[in-house]
Amino acid sequence: KPMWVFSFGLFGLLIIIISTTYAALPESDPYYWLQQYRNVELSGIFSSQARPLFYALSFLFVGASHIELYTYLKYVFPFLSVFALVPAVLVARQYTSYAIRFVIISIPLFAPSTFLYSQIPFPQAISITLMYYFFFWLLYSRNKKNFLFYNGAGLLSLFNCF
């Protein structure tokens, strides 16, 4: 089996274990965002508040899936960090050595900030996931001399401001 299947499985299993261990949201900060989102939902006015990307993604997912906001923040949002493995696999596939592949794929897996902040539904968790895409796309564009991924990394750094 490819190493990336194991990595996705391990990462997903750890997130399931962590997020189902307790019933409440992990910190008080997500309750602030929960209240802010409900205020936007009740008023019907989406004003330019801090981190509009977080509001937009939450609004789109909750609206499209018809699940409760709390359920989204508690059980769905932590899996956003699994997507940090996608660009790592893209870069790791360039190397033939399994040791180098393991190290590259392990960067998002074993970075403490990925696990800590992926469990807390707040805007910085999206920024951390986008940061992995930024660095891995820069590395990929350097190795493959692909200007498209270089531009994509630049766009991601722009989106990360929101």
JSON list of C-alpha atoms in Angstrom, two decimals:
[
{"chain": "A", "resi": 1, "resn": "LYS", "atom": "CA", "xyz": [0.00, 0.00, 0.00]},
{"chain": "A", "resi": 2, "resn": "PRO", "atom": "CA", "xyz": [1.18, 3.52, -0.64]},
{"chain": "A", "resi": 3, "resn": "MET", "atom": "CA", "xyz": [2.54, 5.42, 2.32]},
{"chain": "A", "resi": 4, "resn": "TRP", "atom": "CA", "xyz": [0.04, 8.25, 1.85]},
{"chain": "A", "resi": 5, "resn": "VAL", "atom": "CA", "xyz": [-2.90, 5.91, 2.55]},
{"chain": "A", "resi": 6, "resn": "PHE", "atom": "CA", "xyz": [-1.36, 5.03, 5.89]},
{"chain": "A", "resi": 7, "resn": "SER", "atom": "CA", "xyz": [-0.68, 8.71, 6.63]},
{"chain": "A", "resi": 8, "resn": "PHE", "atom": "CA", "xyz": [-4.26, 9.79, 5.89]},
{"chain": "A", "resi": 9, "resn": "GLY", "atom": "CA", "xyz": [-5.61, 6.90, 7.95]},
{"chain": "A", "resi": 10, "resn": "LEU", "atom": "CA", "xyz": [-3.36, 7.64, 10.92]},
{"chain": "A", "resi": 11, "resn": "PHE", "atom": "CA", "xyz": [-4.10, 11.36, 10.83]},
{"chain": "A", "resi": 12, "resn": "GLY", "atom": "CA", "xyz": [-7.85, 10.76, 10.53]},
{"chain": "A", "resi": 13, "resn": "LEU", "atom": "CA", "xyz": [-7.81, 8.21, 13.36]},
{"chain": "A", "resi": 14, "resn": "LEU", "atom": "CA", "xyz": [-5.96, 10.59, 15.68]},
{"chain": "A", "resi": 15, "resn": "ILE", "atom": "CA", "xyz": [-8.44, 13.38, 14.93]},
{"chain": "A", "resi": 16, "resn": "ILE", "atom": "CA", "xyz": [-11.39, 11.05, 15.60]},
{"chain": "A", "resi": 17, "resn": "ILE", "atom": "CA", "xyz": [-9.87, 9.98, 18.93]},
{"chain": "A", "resi": 18, "resn": "ILE", "atom": "CA", "xyz": [-9.14, 13.54, 20.00]},
{"chain": "A", "resi": 19, "resn": "SER", "atom": "CA", "xyz": [-12.44, 15.08, 18.91]},
{"chain": "A", "resi": 20, "resn": "THR", "atom": "CA", "xyz": [-14.66, 12.36, 20.39]},
{"chain": "A", "resi": 21, "resn": "THR", "atom": "CA", "xyz": [-12.88, 12.23, 23.74]},
{"chain": "A", "resi": 22, "resn": "TYR", "atom": "CA", "xyz": [-14.89, 15.12, 25.18]},
{"chain": "A", "resi": 23, "resn": "ALA", "atom": "CA", "xyz": [-18.31, 16.54, 24.41]},
{"chain": "A", "resi": 24, "resn": "ALA", "atom": "CA", "xyz": [-17.58, 20.26, 24.66]},
{"chain": "A", "resi": 25, "resn": "LEU", "atom": "CA", "xyz": [-15.58, 22.42, 22.28]},
{"chain": "A", "resi": 26, "resn": "PRO", "atom": "CA", "xyz": [-11.94, 22.39, 23.39]},
{"chain": "A", "resi": 27, "resn": "GLU", "atom": "CA", "xyz": [-11.53, 26.06, 24.40]},
{"chain": "A", "resi": 28, "resn": "SER", "atom": "CA", "xyz": [-13.55, 29.19, 24.98]},
{"chain": "A", "resi": 29, "resn": "ASP", "atom": "CA", "xyz": [-12.44, 30.84, 21.72]},
{"chain": "A", "resi": 30, "resn": "PRO", "atom": "CA", "xyz": [-14.71, 28.65, 19.51]},
{"chain": "A", "resi": 31, "resn": "TYR", "atom": "CA", "xyz": [-17.71, 29.72, 21.59]},
{"chain": "A", "resi": 32, "resn": "TYR", "atom": "CA", "xyz": [-16.90, 33.32, 20.68]},
{"chain": "A", "resi": 33, "resn": "TRP", "atom": "CA", "xyz": [-16.90, 32.40, 16.97]},
{"chain": "A", "resi": 34, "resn": "LEU", "atom": "CA", "xyz": [-20.07, 30.37, 17.44]},
{"chain": "A", "resi": 35, "resn": "GLN", "atom": "CA", "xyz": [-21.80, 33.41, 18.91]},
{"chain": "A", "resi": 36, "resn": "GLN", "atom": "CA", "xyz": [-20.45, 35.71, 16.19]},
{"chain": "A", "resi": 37, "resn": "TYR", "atom": "CA", "xyz": [-21.66, 33.34, 13.49]},
{"chain": "A", "resi": 38, "resn": "ARG", "atom": "CA", "xyz": [-25.11, 33.11, 15.06]},
{"chain": "A", "resi": 39, "resn": "ASN", "atom": "CA", "xyz": [-25.30, 36.91, 15.23]},
{"chain": "A", "resi": 40, "resn": "VAL", "atom": "CA", "xyz": [-24.53, 37.07, 11.51]},
{"chain": "A", "resi": 41, "resn": "GLU", "atom": "CA", "xyz": [-27.08, 34.32, 10.85]},
{"chain": "A", "resi": 42, "resn": "LEU", "atom": "CA", "xyz": [-29.82, 36.05, 12.85]},
{"chain": "A", "resi": 43, "resn": "SER", "atom": "CA", "xyz": [-29.23, 39.52, 11.47]},
{"chain": "A", "resi": 44, "resn": "GLY", "atom": "CA", "xyz": [-28.79, 38.31, 7.91]},
{"chain": "A", "resi": 45, "resn": "ILE", "atom": "CA", "xyz": [-25.99, 40.83, 7.45]},
{"chain": "A", "resi": 46, "resn": "PHE", "atom": "CA", "xyz": [-22.52, 39.60, 6.63]},
{"chain": "A", "resi": 47, "resn": "SER", "atom": "CA", "xyz": [-20.37, 42.55, 7.58]},
{"chain": "A", "resi": 48, "resn": "SER", "atom": "CA", "xyz": [-16.63, 42.74, 7.04]},
{"chain": "A", "resi": 49, "resn": "GLN", "atom": "CA", "xyz": [-15.56, 41.28, 10.33]},
{"chain": "A", "resi": 50, "resn": "ALA", "atom": "CA", "xyz": [-12.22, 39.78, 11.27]},
{"chain": "A", "resi": 51, "resn": "ARG", "atom": "CA", "xyz": [-11.32, 36.70, 9.25]},
{"chain": "A", "resi": 52, "resn": "PRO", "atom": "CA", "xyz": [-14.14, 36.66, 6.67]},
{"chain": "A", "resi": 53, "resn": "LEU", "atom": "CA", "xyz": [-12.73, 33.46, 5.09]},
{"chain": "A", "resi": 54, "resn": "PHE", "atom": "CA", "xyz": [-13.63, 31.57, 8.28]},
{"chain": "A", "resi": 55, "resn": "TYR", "atom": "CA", "xyz": [-17.19, 32.92, 8.19]},
{"chain": "A", "resi": 56, "resn": "ALA", "atom": "CA", "xyz": [-17.57, 32.22, 4.49]},
{"chain": "A", "resi": 57, "resn": "LEU", "atom": "CA", "xyz": [-16.33, 28.62, 4.71]},
{"chain": "A", "resi": 58, "resn": "SER", "atom": "CA", "xyz": [-18.46, 27.93, 7.76]},
{"chain": "A", "resi": 59, "resn": "PHE", "atom": "CA", "xyz": [-21.53, 29.49, 6.17]},
{"chain": "A", "resi": 60, "resn": "LEU", "atom": "CA", "xyz": [-21.06, 27.53, 2.93]},
{"chain": "A", "resi": 61, "resn": "PHE", "atom": "CA", "xyz": [-20.53, 24.19, 4.64]},
{"chain": "A", "resi": 62, "resn": "VAL", "atom": "CA", "xyz": [-23.30, 24.53, 7.20]},
{"chain": "A", "resi": 63, "resn": "GLY", "atom": "CA", "xyz": [-25.72, 25.84, 4.59]},
{"chain": "A", "resi": 64, "resn": "ALA", "atom": "CA", "xyz": [-24.91, 23.12, 2.05]},
{"chain": "A", "resi": 65, "resn": "SER", "atom": "CA", "xyz": [-24.85, 20.20, 4.48]},
{"chain": "A", "resi": 66, "resn": "HIS", "atom": "CA", "xyz": [-27.76, 21.30, 6.72]},
{"chain": "A", "resi": 67, "resn": "ILE", "atom": "CA", "xyz": [-25.98, 20.31, 9.91]},
{"chain": "A", "resi": 68, "resn": "GLU", "atom": "CA", "xyz": [-25.83, 22.28, 13.13]},
{"chain": "A", "resi": 69, "resn": "LEU", "atom": "CA", "xyz": [-23.04, 24.82, 13.47]},
{"chain": "A", "resi": 70, "resn": "TYR", "atom": "CA", "xyz": [-21.88, 23.24, 16.73]},
{"chain": "A", "resi": 71, "resn": "THR", "atom": "CA", "xyz": [-21.61, 19.82, 15.02]},
{"chain": "A", "resi": 72, "resn": "TYR", "atom": "CA", "xyz": [-19.62, 21.38, 12.21]},
{"chain": "A", "resi": 73, "resn": "LEU", "atom": "CA", "xyz": [-17.23, 23.10, 14.60]},
{"chain": "A", "resi": 74, "resn": "LYS", "atom": "CA", "xyz": [-16.83, 20.08, 16.85]},
{"chain": "A", "resi": 75, "resn": "TYR", "atom": "CA", "xyz": [-16.68, 17.11, 14.48]},
{"chain": "A", "resi": 76, "resn": "VAL", "atom": "CA", "xyz": [-16.19, 18.32, 10.90]},
{"chain": "A", "resi": 77, "resn": "PHE", "atom": "CA", "xyz": [-13.83, 21.29, 11.20]},
{"chain": "A", "resi": 78, "resn": "PRO", "atom": "CA", "xyz": [-10.96, 19.29, 12.78]},
{"chain": "A", "resi": 79, "resn": "PHE", "atom": "CA", "xyz": [-10.74, 17.18, 9.62]},
{"chain": "A", "resi": 80, "resn": "LEU", "atom": "CA", "xyz": [-9.78, 20.26, 7.63]},
{"chain": "A", "resi": 81, "resn": "SER", "atom": "CA", "xyz": [-6.19, 19.72, 8.75]},
{"chain": "A", "resi": 82, "resn": "VAL", "atom": "CA", "xyz": [-6.09, 16.33, 6.98]},
{"chain": "A", "resi": 83, "resn": "PHE", "atom": "CA", "xyz": [-5.95, 18.30, 3.74]},
{"chain": "A", "resi": 84, "resn": "ALA", "atom": "CA", "xyz": [-2.45, 19.45, 4.76]},
{"chain": "A", "resi": 85, "resn": "LEU", "atom": "CA", "xyz": [-1.26, 16.01, 3.70]},
{"chain": "A", "resi": 86, "resn": "VAL", "atom": "CA", "xyz": [-2.31, 16.52, 0.07]},
{"chain": "A", "resi": 87, "resn": "PRO", "atom": "CA", "xyz": [0.54, 18.88, -0.92]},
{"chain": "A", "resi": 88, "resn": "ALA", "atom": "CA", "xyz": [2.96, 16.82, 1.18]},
{"chain": "A", "resi": 89, "resn": "VAL", "atom": "CA", "xyz": [2.10, 13.75, -0.88]},
{"chain": "A", "resi": 90, "resn": "LEU", "atom": "CA", "xyz": [2.51, 15.81, -4.06]},
{"chain": "A", "resi": 91, "resn": "VAL", "atom": "CA", "xyz": [6.08, 16.69, -3.07]},
{"chain": "A", "resi": 92, "resn": "ALA", "atom": "CA", "xyz": [6.93, 13.27, -1.60]},
{"chain": "A", "resi": 93, "resn": "ARG", "atom": "CA", "xyz": [6.03, 11.48, -4.83]},
{"chain": "A", "resi": 94, "resn": "GLN", "atom": "CA", "xyz": [8.98, 13.20, -6.51]},
{"chain": "A", "resi": 95, "resn": "TYR", "atom": "CA", "xyz": [11.49, 11.23, -4.45]},
{"chain": "A", "resi": 96, "resn": "THR", "atom": "CA", "xyz": [12.37, 7.56, -4.77]},
{"chain": "A", "resi": 97, "resn": "SER", "atom": "CA", "xyz": [13.76, 7.10, -1.27]},
{"chain": "A", "resi": 98, "resn": "TYR", "atom": "CA", "xyz": [11.13, 5.91, 1.19]},
{"chain": "A", "resi": 99, "resn": "ALA", "atom": "CA", "xyz": [12.97, 7.62, 4.03]},
{"chain": "A", "resi": 100, "resn": "ILE", "atom": "CA", "xyz": [12.69, 11.02, 2.34]},
{"chain": "A", "resi": 101, "resn": "ARG", "atom": "CA", "xyz": [9.04, 10.35, 1.47]},
{"chain": "A", "resi": 102, "resn": "PHE", "atom": "CA", "xyz": [8.31, 9.44, 5.08]},
{"chain": "A", "resi": 103, "resn": "VAL", "atom": "CA", "xyz": [9.97, 12.60, 6.39]},
{"chain": "A", "resi": 104, "resn": "ILE", "atom": "CA", "xyz": [8.08, 14.84, 3.95]},
{"chain": "A", "resi": 105, "resn": "ILE", "atom": "CA", "xyz": [4.69, 13.25, 4.64]},
{"chain": "A", "resi": 106, "resn": "SER", "atom": "CA", "xyz": [5.39, 13.30, 8.38]},
{"chain": "A", "resi": 107, "resn": "ILE", "atom": "CA", "xyz": [5.88, 17.05, 8.53]},
{"chain": "A", "resi": 108, "resn": "PRO", "atom": "CA", "xyz": [2.14, 17.81, 8.83]},
{"chain": "A", "resi": 109, "resn": "LEU", "atom": "CA", "xyz": [1.55, 14.67, 10.89]},
{"chain": "A", "resi": 110, "resn": "PHE", "atom": "CA", "xyz": [4.06, 15.37, 13.61]},
{"chain": "A", "resi": 111, "resn": "ALA", "atom": "CA", "xyz": [3.92, 19.14, 13.81]},
{"chain": "A", "resi": 112, "resn": "PRO", "atom": "CA", "xyz": [2.36, 19.91, 17.20]},
{"chain": "A", "resi": 113, "resn": "SER", "atom": "CA", "xyz": [0.62, 23.05, 15.99]},
{"chain": "A", "resi": 114, "resn": "THR", "atom": "CA", "xyz": [-1.27, 21.02, 13.38]},
{"chain": "A", "resi": 115, "resn": "PHE", "atom": "CA", "xyz": [-2.85, 18.78, 16.00]},
{"chain": "A", "resi": 116, "resn": "LEU", "atom": "CA", "xyz": [-3.35, 21.46, 18.63]},
{"chain": "A", "resi": 117, "resn": "TYR", "atom": "CA", "xyz": [-4.94, 24.04, 16.40]},
{"chain": "A", "resi": 118, "resn": "SER", "atom": "CA", "xyz": [-6.85, 21.66, 14.16]},
{"chain": "A", "resi": 119, "resn": "GLN", "atom": "CA", "xyz": [-8.99, 20.68, 17.14]},
{"chain": "A", "resi": 120, "resn": "ILE", "atom": "CA", "xyz": [-9.86, 24.27, 17.96]},
{"chain": "A", "resi": 121, "resn": "PRO", "atom": "CA", "xyz": [-12.32, 25.71, 15.42]},
{"chain": "A", "resi": 122, "resn": "PHE", "atom": "CA", "xyz": [-11.04, 29.20, 14.94]},
{"chain": "A", "resi": 123, "resn": "PRO", "atom": "CA", "xyz": [-9.59, 31.07, 11.92]},
{"chain": "A", "resi": 124, "resn": "GLN", "atom": "CA", "xyz": [-5.96, 30.27, 12.71]},
{"chain": "A", "resi": 125, "resn": "ALA", "atom": "CA", "xyz": [-6.60, 26.59, 11.98]},
{"chain": "A", "resi": 126, "resn": "ILE", "atom": "CA", "xyz": [-7.42, 27.46, 8.37]},
{"chain": "A", "resi": 127, "resn": "SER", "atom": "CA", "xyz": [-4.26, 29.56, 8.21]},
{"chain": "A", "resi": 128, "resn": "ILE", "atom": "CA", "xyz": [-2.12, 26.66, 9.40]},
{"chain": "A", "resi": 129, "resn": "THR", "atom": "CA", "xyz": [-3.56, 24.33, 6.75]},
{"chain": "A", "resi": 130, "resn": "LEU", "atom": "CA", "xyz": [-3.03, 26.95, 4.04]},
{"chain": "A", "resi": 131, "resn": "MET", "atom": "CA", "xyz": [0.54, 27.43, 5.28]},
{"chain": "A", "resi": 132, "resn": "TYR", "atom": "CA", "xyz": [1.33, 23.79, 4.46]},
{"chain": "A", "resi": 133, "resn": "TYR", "atom": "CA", "xyz": [-0.01, 24.27, 0.95]},
{"chain": "A", "resi": 134, "resn": "PHE", "atom": "CA", "xyz": [2.08, 27.42, 0.60]},
{"chain": "A", "resi": 135, "resn": "PHE", "atom": "CA", "xyz": [5.39, 25.81, 1.56]},
{"chain": "A", "resi": 136, "resn": "PHE", "atom": "CA", "xyz": [4.83, 22.52, -0.22]},
{"chain": "A", "resi": 137, "resn": "TRP", "atom": "CA", "xyz": [3.69, 24.28, -3.41]},
{"chain": "A", "resi": 138, "resn": "LEU", "atom": "CA", "xyz": [6.79, 26.47, -3.28]},
{"chain": "A", "resi": 139, "resn": "LEU", "atom": "CA", "xyz": [8.95, 23.38, -2.91]},
{"chain": "A", "resi": 140, "resn": "TYR", "atom": "CA", "xyz": [7.10, 21.61, -5.72]},
{"chain": "A", "resi": 141, "resn": "SER", "atom": "CA", "xyz": [7.42, 24.61, -8.05]},
{"chain": "A", "resi": 142, "resn": "ARG", "atom": "CA", "xyz": [11.15, 24.79, -7.29]},
{"chain": "A", "resi": 143, "resn": "ASN", "atom": "CA", "xyz": [11.72, 21.08, -7.93]},
{"chain": "A", "resi": 144, "resn": "LYS", "atom": "CA", "xyz": [9.56, 20.82, -11.07]},
{"chain": "A", "resi": 145, "resn": "LYS", "atom": "CA", "xyz": [10.18, 24.37, -12.34]},
{"chain": "A", "resi": 146, "resn": "ASN", "atom": "CA", "xyz": [6.40, 24.75, -12.46]},
{"chain": "A", "resi": 147, "resn": "PHE", "atom": "CA", "xyz": [5.38, 28.39, -12.41]},
{"chain": "A", "resi": 148, "resn": "LEU", "atom": "CA", "xyz": [1.70, 27.55, -11.83]},
{"chain": "A", "resi": 149, "resn": "PHE", "atom": "CA", "xyz": [2.34, 26.23, -8.33]},
{"chain": "A", "resi": 150, "resn": "TYR", "atom": "CA", "xyz": [4.55, 29.23, -7.59]},
{"chain": "A", "resi": 151, "resn": "ASN", "atom": "CA", "xyz": [1.65, 31.53, -8.46]},
{"chain": "A", "resi": 152, "resn": "GLY", "atom": "CA", "xyz": [-0.72, 29.31, -6.48]},
{"chain": "A", "resi": 153, "resn": "ALA", "atom": "CA", "xyz": [1.48, 29.69, -3.42]},
{"chain": "A", "resi": 154, "resn": "GLY", "atom": "CA", "xyz": [1.34, 33.45, -3.84]},
{"chain": "A", "resi": 155, "resn": "LEU", "atom": "CA", "xyz": [-2.46, 33.38, -4.05]},
{"chain": "A", "resi": 156, "resn": "LEU", "atom": "CA", "xyz": [-2.62, 31.23, -0.94]},
{"chain": "A", "resi": 157, "resn": "SER", "atom": "CA", "xyz": [-0.52, 33.73, 0.97]},
{"chain": "A", "resi": 158, "resn": "LEU", "atom": "CA", "xyz": [-3.02, 36.39, -0.08]},
{"chain": "A", "resi": 159, "resn": "PHE", "atom": "CA", "xyz": [-6.02, 34.28, 1.03]},
{"chain": "A", "resi": 160, "resn": "ASN", "atom": "CA", "xyz": [-4.27, 33.57, 4.31]},
{"chain": "A", "resi": 161, "resn": "CYS", "atom": "CA", "xyz": [-4.63, 37.27, 5.20]},
{"chain": "A", "resi": 162, "resn": "PHE", "atom": "CA", "xyz": [-8.39, 36.83, 5.31]}
]
